[in-house]
mmCIF file of C-alpha atoms in Angstrom:
data_model
loop_
_atom_site.group_PDB
_atom_site.id
_atom_site.type_symbol
_atom_site.label_atom_id
_atom_site.label_comp_id
_atom_site.label_asym_id
_atom_site.label_seq_id
_atom_site.Cartn_x
_atom_site.Cartn_y
_atom_site.Cartn_z
ATOM 1 C CA UNK A 1 121.177 23.270 126.622
ATOM 2 C CA UNK A 2 121.579 20.881 123.708
ATOM 3 C CA UNK A 3 118.682 18.465 122.967
ATOM 4 C CA UNK A 4 119.488 14.814 123.367
ATOM 5 C CA UNK A 5 118.304 13.333 120.082
ATOM 6 C CA UNK A 6 116.035 13.840 117.099
ATOM 7 C CA UNK A 7 113.232 11.557 115.946
ATOM 8 C CA UNK A 8 110.482 11.997 113.385
ATOM 9 C CA UNK A 9 107.396 9.808 113.307
ATOM 10 C CA UNK A 10 105.170 9.796 110.235
ATOM 11 C CA UNK A 11 101.612 8.875 111.216
ATOM 12 C CA UNK A 12 100.870 7.683 107.680
ATOM 13 C CA UNK A 13 102.816 4.495 108.514
ATOM 14 C CA UNK A 14 104.724 2.904 111.386
ATOM 15 C CA UNK A 15 108.327 3.737 110.444
ATOM 16 C CA UNK A 16 110.306 6.184 112.568
ATOM 17 C CA UNK A 17 113.018 8.217 110.853
ATOM 18 C CA UNK A 18 116.162 9.046 112.839
ATOM 19 C CA UNK A 19 118.945 11.322 111.688
ATOM 20 C CA UNK A 20 121.391 8.502 111.033
ATOM 21 C CA UNK A 21 119.099 5.561 110.405
ATOM 22 C CA UNK A 22 115.548 4.347 109.886
ATOM 23 C CA UNK A 23 114.239 1.822 112.369
ATOM 24 C CA UNK A 24 110.896 0.260 113.178
ATOM 25 C CA UNK A 25 109.974 1.041 116.771
ATOM 26 C CA UNK A 26 106.812 1.419 118.781
ATOM 27 C CA UNK A 27 105.495 5.060 118.591
ATOM 28 C CA UNK A 28 108.593 6.888 119.839
ATOM 29 C CA UNK A 29 112.222 6.628 120.825
ATOM 30 C CA UNK A 30 112.988 3.887 123.350
ATOM 31 C CA UNK A 31 114.686 6.371 125.669
ATOM 32 C CA UNK A 32 111.416 8.178 126.257
ATOM 33 C CA UNK A 33 109.454 5.017 127.001
ATOM 34 C CA UNK A 34 111.661 4.347 130.009
ATOM 35 C CA UNK A 35 111.589 7.895 131.368
ATOM 36 C CA UNK A 36 111.003 8.105 135.097
ATOM 37 C CA UNK A 37 107.819 9.703 136.464
ATOM 38 C CA UNK A 38 107.952 13.478 136.525
ATOM 39 C CA UNK A 39 106.063 16.303 138.177
ATOM 40 C CA UNK A 40 107.942 19.050 136.358
ATOM 41 C CA UNK A 41 105.936 21.631 134.465
ATOM 42 C CA UNK A 42 104.669 20.504 131.058
ATOM 43 C CA UNK A 43 103.231 22.940 128.525
ATOM 44 C CA UNK A 44 101.128 21.928 125.522
ATOM 45 C CA UNK A 45 101.117 24.876 123.137
ATOM 46 C CA UNK A 46 99.126 25.553 119.990
ATOM 47 C CA UNK A 47 100.553 28.215 117.689
ATOM 48 C CA UNK A 48 99.250 29.616 114.411
ATOM 49 C CA UNK A 49 96.900 32.108 112.791
ATOM 50 C CA UNK A 50 93.266 31.047 112.504
ATOM 51 C CA UNK A 51 92.629 33.789 109.924
ATOM 52 C CA UNK A 52 94.783 32.098 107.290
ATOM 53 C CA UNK A 53 93.419 28.668 106.446
ATOM 54 C CA UNK A 54 95.572 25.770 107.562
ATOM 55 C CA UNK A 55 97.869 28.085 109.547
ATOM 56 C CA UNK A 56 95.306 27.796 112.341
ATOM 57 C CA UNK A 57 95.846 24.062 112.833
ATOM 58 C CA UNK A 58 97.934 24.392 116.004
ATOM 59 C CA UNK A 59 95.393 26.632 117.703
ATOM 60 C CA UNK A 60 92.480 24.376 116.766
ATOM 61 C CA UNK A 61 94.349 21.304 118.006
ATOM 62 C CA UNK A 62 95.067 22.702 121.467
ATOM 63 C CA UNK A 63 91.477 23.980 121.679
ATOM 64 C CA UNK A 64 90.268 20.444 121.021
ATOM 65 C CA UNK A 65 92.635 19.038 123.629
ATOM 66 C CA UNK A 66 91.319 21.493 126.217
ATOM 67 C CA UNK A 67 87.717 20.762 125.270
ATOM 68 C CA UNK A 68 87.938 16.965 125.401
ATOM 69 C CA UNK A 69 90.590 16.303 128.052
ATOM 70 C CA UNK A 70 91.311 17.344 131.640
ATOM 71 C CA UNK A 71 95.056 17.799 131.950
ATOM 72 C CA UNK A 72 97.103 16.718 134.966
ATOM 73 C CA UNK A 73 97.922 19.335 137.594
ATOM 74 C CA UNK A 74 101.428 19.923 136.229
ATOM 75 C CA UNK A 75 100.257 20.274 132.612
ATOM 76 C CA UNK A 76 99.033 23.523 131.067
ATOM 77 C CA UNK A 77 97.409 23.651 127.623
ATOM 78 C CA UNK A 78 97.864 27.094 126.069
ATOM 79 C CA UNK A 79 96.568 28.818 122.945
ATOM 80 C CA UNK A 80 99.678 30.661 121.809
ATOM 81 C CA UNK A 81 98.299 31.910 118.503
ATOM 82 C CA UNK A 82 100.633 34.425 116.856
ATOM 83 C CA UNK A 83 102.289 35.734 120.022
ATOM 84 C CA UNK A 84 105.678 34.480 118.841
ATOM 85 C CA UNK A 85 108.514 35.993 120.878
ATOM 86 C CA UNK A 86 106.075 36.991 123.622
ATOM 87 C CA UNK A 87 105.849 33.282 124.479
ATOM 88 C CA UNK A 88 109.439 33.265 125.748
ATOM 89 C CA UNK A 89 108.496 33.318 129.487
ATOM 90 C CA UNK A 90 106.116 30.406 128.905
ATOM 91 C CA UNK A 91 108.792 28.442 127.038
ATOM 92 C CA UNK A 92 111.342 29.078 129.785
ATOM 93 C CA UNK A 93 108.904 27.890 132.447
ATOM 94 C CA UNK A 94 108.450 24.464 130.844
ATOM 95 C CA UNK A 95 110.593 21.434 131.544
ATOM 96 C CA UNK A 96 108.813 19.623 128.715
ATOM 97 C CA UNK A 97 107.044 21.262 125.781
ATOM 98 C CA UNK A 98 104.620 19.902 123.188
ATOM 99 C CA UNK A 99 103.851 22.184 120.236
ATOM 100 C CA UNK A 100 100.968 21.814 117.777
ATOM 101 C CA UNK A 101 101.666 23.580 114.472
ATOM 102 C CA UNK A 102 101.835 23.290 110.712
ATOM 103 C CA UNK A 103 105.167 22.200 109.243
ATOM 104 C CA UNK A 104 106.622 21.849 105.769
ATOM 105 C CA UNK A 105 107.728 18.219 105.670
ATOM 106 C CA UNK A 106 107.716 18.180 101.868
ATOM 107 C CA UNK A 107 105.022 15.502 101.823
ATOM 108 C CA UNK A 108 101.331 15.212 100.945
ATOM 109 C CA UNK A 109 98.978 17.758 102.578
ATOM 110 C CA UNK A 110 97.387 16.366 105.712
ATOM 111 C CA UNK A 111 100.378 14.199 106.649
ATOM 112 C CA UNK A 112 100.791 14.242 110.435
ATOM 113 C CA UNK A 113 104.205 13.772 112.016
ATOM 114 C CA UNK A 114 105.653 13.817 115.501
ATOM 115 C CA UNK A 115 109.168 15.238 115.793
ATOM 116 C CA UNK A 116 111.381 15.308 118.863
ATOM 117 C CA UNK A 117 114.100 17.712 120.026
ATOM 118 C CA UNK A 118 116.608 18.468 117.209
ATOM 119 C CA UNK A 119 114.198 17.371 114.489
ATOM 120 C CA UNK A 120 111.412 19.459 116.003
ATOM 121 C CA UNK A 121 113.711 22.487 116.138
ATOM 122 C CA UNK A 122 114.633 22.009 112.490
ATOM 123 C CA UNK A 123 110.995 22.121 111.409
ATOM 124 C CA UNK A 124 110.120 25.029 113.693
ATOM 125 C CA UNK A 125 112.914 27.026 112.036
ATOM 126 C CA UNK A 126 111.672 26.293 108.504
ATOM 127 C CA UNK A 127 110.761 29.425 106.557
ATOM 128 C CA UNK A 128 107.738 29.731 104.304
ATOM 129 C CA UNK A 129 105.080 28.477 106.723
ATOM 130 C CA UNK A 130 104.156 31.691 108.521
ATOM 131 C CA UNK A 131 105.710 34.605 110.387
ATOM 132 C CA UNK A 132 104.266 33.283 113.656
ATOM 133 C CA UNK A 133 106.453 30.190 113.328
ATOM 134 C CA UNK A 134 109.690 32.118 112.822
ATOM 135 C CA UNK A 135 108.869 34.372 115.781
ATOM 136 C CA UNK A 136 108.256 31.330 117.975
ATOM 137 C CA UNK A 137 111.468 29.730 116.717
ATOM 138 C CA UNK A 138 113.267 32.902 117.818
ATOM 139 C CA UNK A 139 111.762 32.497 121.294
ATOM 140 C CA UNK A 140 113.057 28.919 121.462
ATOM 141 C CA UNK A 141 116.496 30.004 120.283
ATOM 142 C CA UNK A 142 116.605 32.736 122.922
ATOM 143 C CA UNK A 143 115.632 30.276 125.651
ATOM 144 C CA UNK A 144 118.452 27.956 124.562
ATOM 145 C CA UNK A 145 121.007 30.765 124.611
ATOM 146 C CA UNK A 146 119.926 31.613 128.157
ATOM 147 C CA UNK A 147 120.123 27.958 129.207
ATOM 148 C CA UNK A 148 116.404 27.894 129.960
ATOM 149 C CA UNK A 149 115.036 25.812 127.107
ATOM 150 C CA UNK A 150 112.733 22.843 127.832
ATOM 151 C CA UNK A 151 114.649 19.592 128.348
ATOM 152 C CA UNK A 152 112.221 17.810 126.036
ATOM 153 C CA UNK A 153 110.599 19.333 122.933
ATOM 154 C CA UNK A 154 107.934 17.599 120.845
ATOM 155 C CA UNK A 155 106.383 19.017 117.668
ATOM 156 C CA UNK A 156 103.119 17.512 116.464
ATOM 157 C CA UNK A 157 102.851 18.973 112.991
ATOM 158 C CA UNK A 158 100.717 18.617 109.899
ATOM 159 C CA UNK A 159 101.625 19.373 106.296
ATOM 160 C CA UNK A 160 99.354 22.275 105.242
ATOM 161 C CA UNK A 161 97.487 22.583 101.964
ATOM 162 C CA UNK A 162 96.363 26.231 101.923
ATOM 163 C CA UNK A 163 98.020 29.146 103.721
ATOM 164 C CA UNK A 164 97.016 32.084 101.523
ATOM 165 C CA UNK A 165 93.229 32.059 101.854
ATOM 166 C CA UNK A 166 92.422 34.866 104.288
ATOM 167 C CA UNK A 167 89.294 34.151 106.298
ATOM 168 C CA UNK A 168 89.252 30.478 105.322
ATOM 169 C CA UNK A 169 88.941 27.612 107.786
ATOM 170 C CA UNK A 170 91.086 24.490 107.848
ATOM 171 C CA UNK A 171 91.018 22.436 104.682
ATOM 172 C CA UNK A 172 89.124 19.150 105.279
ATOM 173 C CA UNK A 173 92.296 17.074 104.742
ATOM 174 C CA UNK A 174 94.011 19.043 107.517
ATOM 175 C CA UNK A 175 90.959 19.248 109.790
ATOM 176 C CA UNK A 176 90.752 15.450 109.709
ATOM 177 C CA UNK A 177 94.064 15.317 111.598
ATOM 178 C CA UNK A 178 92.887 17.292 114.642
ATOM 179 C CA UNK A 179 91.792 14.235 116.612
ATOM 180 C CA UNK A 180 94.881 12.175 115.646
ATOM 181 C CA UNK A 181 97.076 15.099 116.714
ATOM 182 C CA UNK A 182 95.346 15.333 120.084
ATOM 183 C CA UNK A 183 95.642 11.569 120.533
ATOM 184 C CA UNK A 184 99.375 11.808 119.804
ATOM 185 C CA UNK A 185 99.739 14.499 122.466
ATOM 186 C CA UNK A 186 97.850 12.389 124.995
ATOM 187 C CA UNK A 187 100.094 9.405 124.287
ATOM 188 C CA UNK A 188 103.152 11.584 124.838
ATOM 189 C CA UNK A 189 101.759 12.882 128.123
ATOM 190 C CA UNK A 190 101.169 9.305 129.269
ATOM 191 C CA UNK A 191 104.804 8.444 128.492
ATOM 192 C CA UNK A 192 105.772 11.360 130.703
ATOM 193 C CA UNK A 193 103.526 9.978 133.472
ATOM 194 C CA UNK A 194 101.170 12.952 133.156
ATOM 195 C CA UNK A 195 98.125 11.226 131.694
ATOM 196 C CA UNK A 196 95.084 13.410 130.969
ATOM 197 C CA UNK A 197 91.523 12.315 131.747
ATOM 198 C CA UNK A 198 88.797 12.422 129.104
ATOM 199 C CA UNK A 199 85.958 14.756 130.016
ATOM 200 C CA UNK A 200 82.484 13.264 130.308
ATOM 201 C CA UNK A 201 81.245 16.038 128.025
ATOM 202 C CA UNK A 202 83.332 18.436 125.912
ATOM 203 C CA UNK A 203 83.689 21.952 127.284
ATOM 204 C CA UNK A 204 81.176 24.255 125.621
ATOM 205 C CA UNK A 205 82.621 26.856 123.301
ATOM 206 C CA UNK A 206 86.020 25.135 123.065
ATOM 207 C CA UNK A 207 85.521 22.240 120.665
ATOM 208 C CA UNK A 208 85.720 23.062 116.965
ATOM 209 C CA UNK A 209 83.547 21.144 114.541
ATOM 210 C CA UNK A 210 84.879 17.846 113.242
#
């Protein structure tokens, strides 16, 4: 199943970059703003390795989402970690998929971007940002070959600073983008008519330090 379009949003400014042009639009492609309500299964997935510095961003982001927000009944927030190809059944079960992860955008560390469909696939297939990412990209490719890929794919990615420091936590410039990343995911869920509800108090043991 071929994705419909590709869009990249840089959260350092308001311009959206499309494959063939650059246009100023409100947070995402117009086609998604007019999407009809859906009750199909939505998965929000955080992938990465928390043992290697900024490579743990995706996991920490989905942990924060789960701690601070109650997802709608048709939305599942999942810590995928480094499971890679083992996530294939989960990918195939989703009609819409949001992925938190690091990505090499070739920009300043800590830059947060939202990429859709083709553009998201391009960045998930980029080498040099962790074995876990290539394994997950393989799972996506397999789902597409089987005709079971999500109809909508969104990557919420951050440019990492440090990937080679074993045992290190997120760099402060990357950690600062956890809340903006979660907010971006919540906005996307609202566009899909699957708005989450903020918890009165964060779930204990789930929220990482700011």
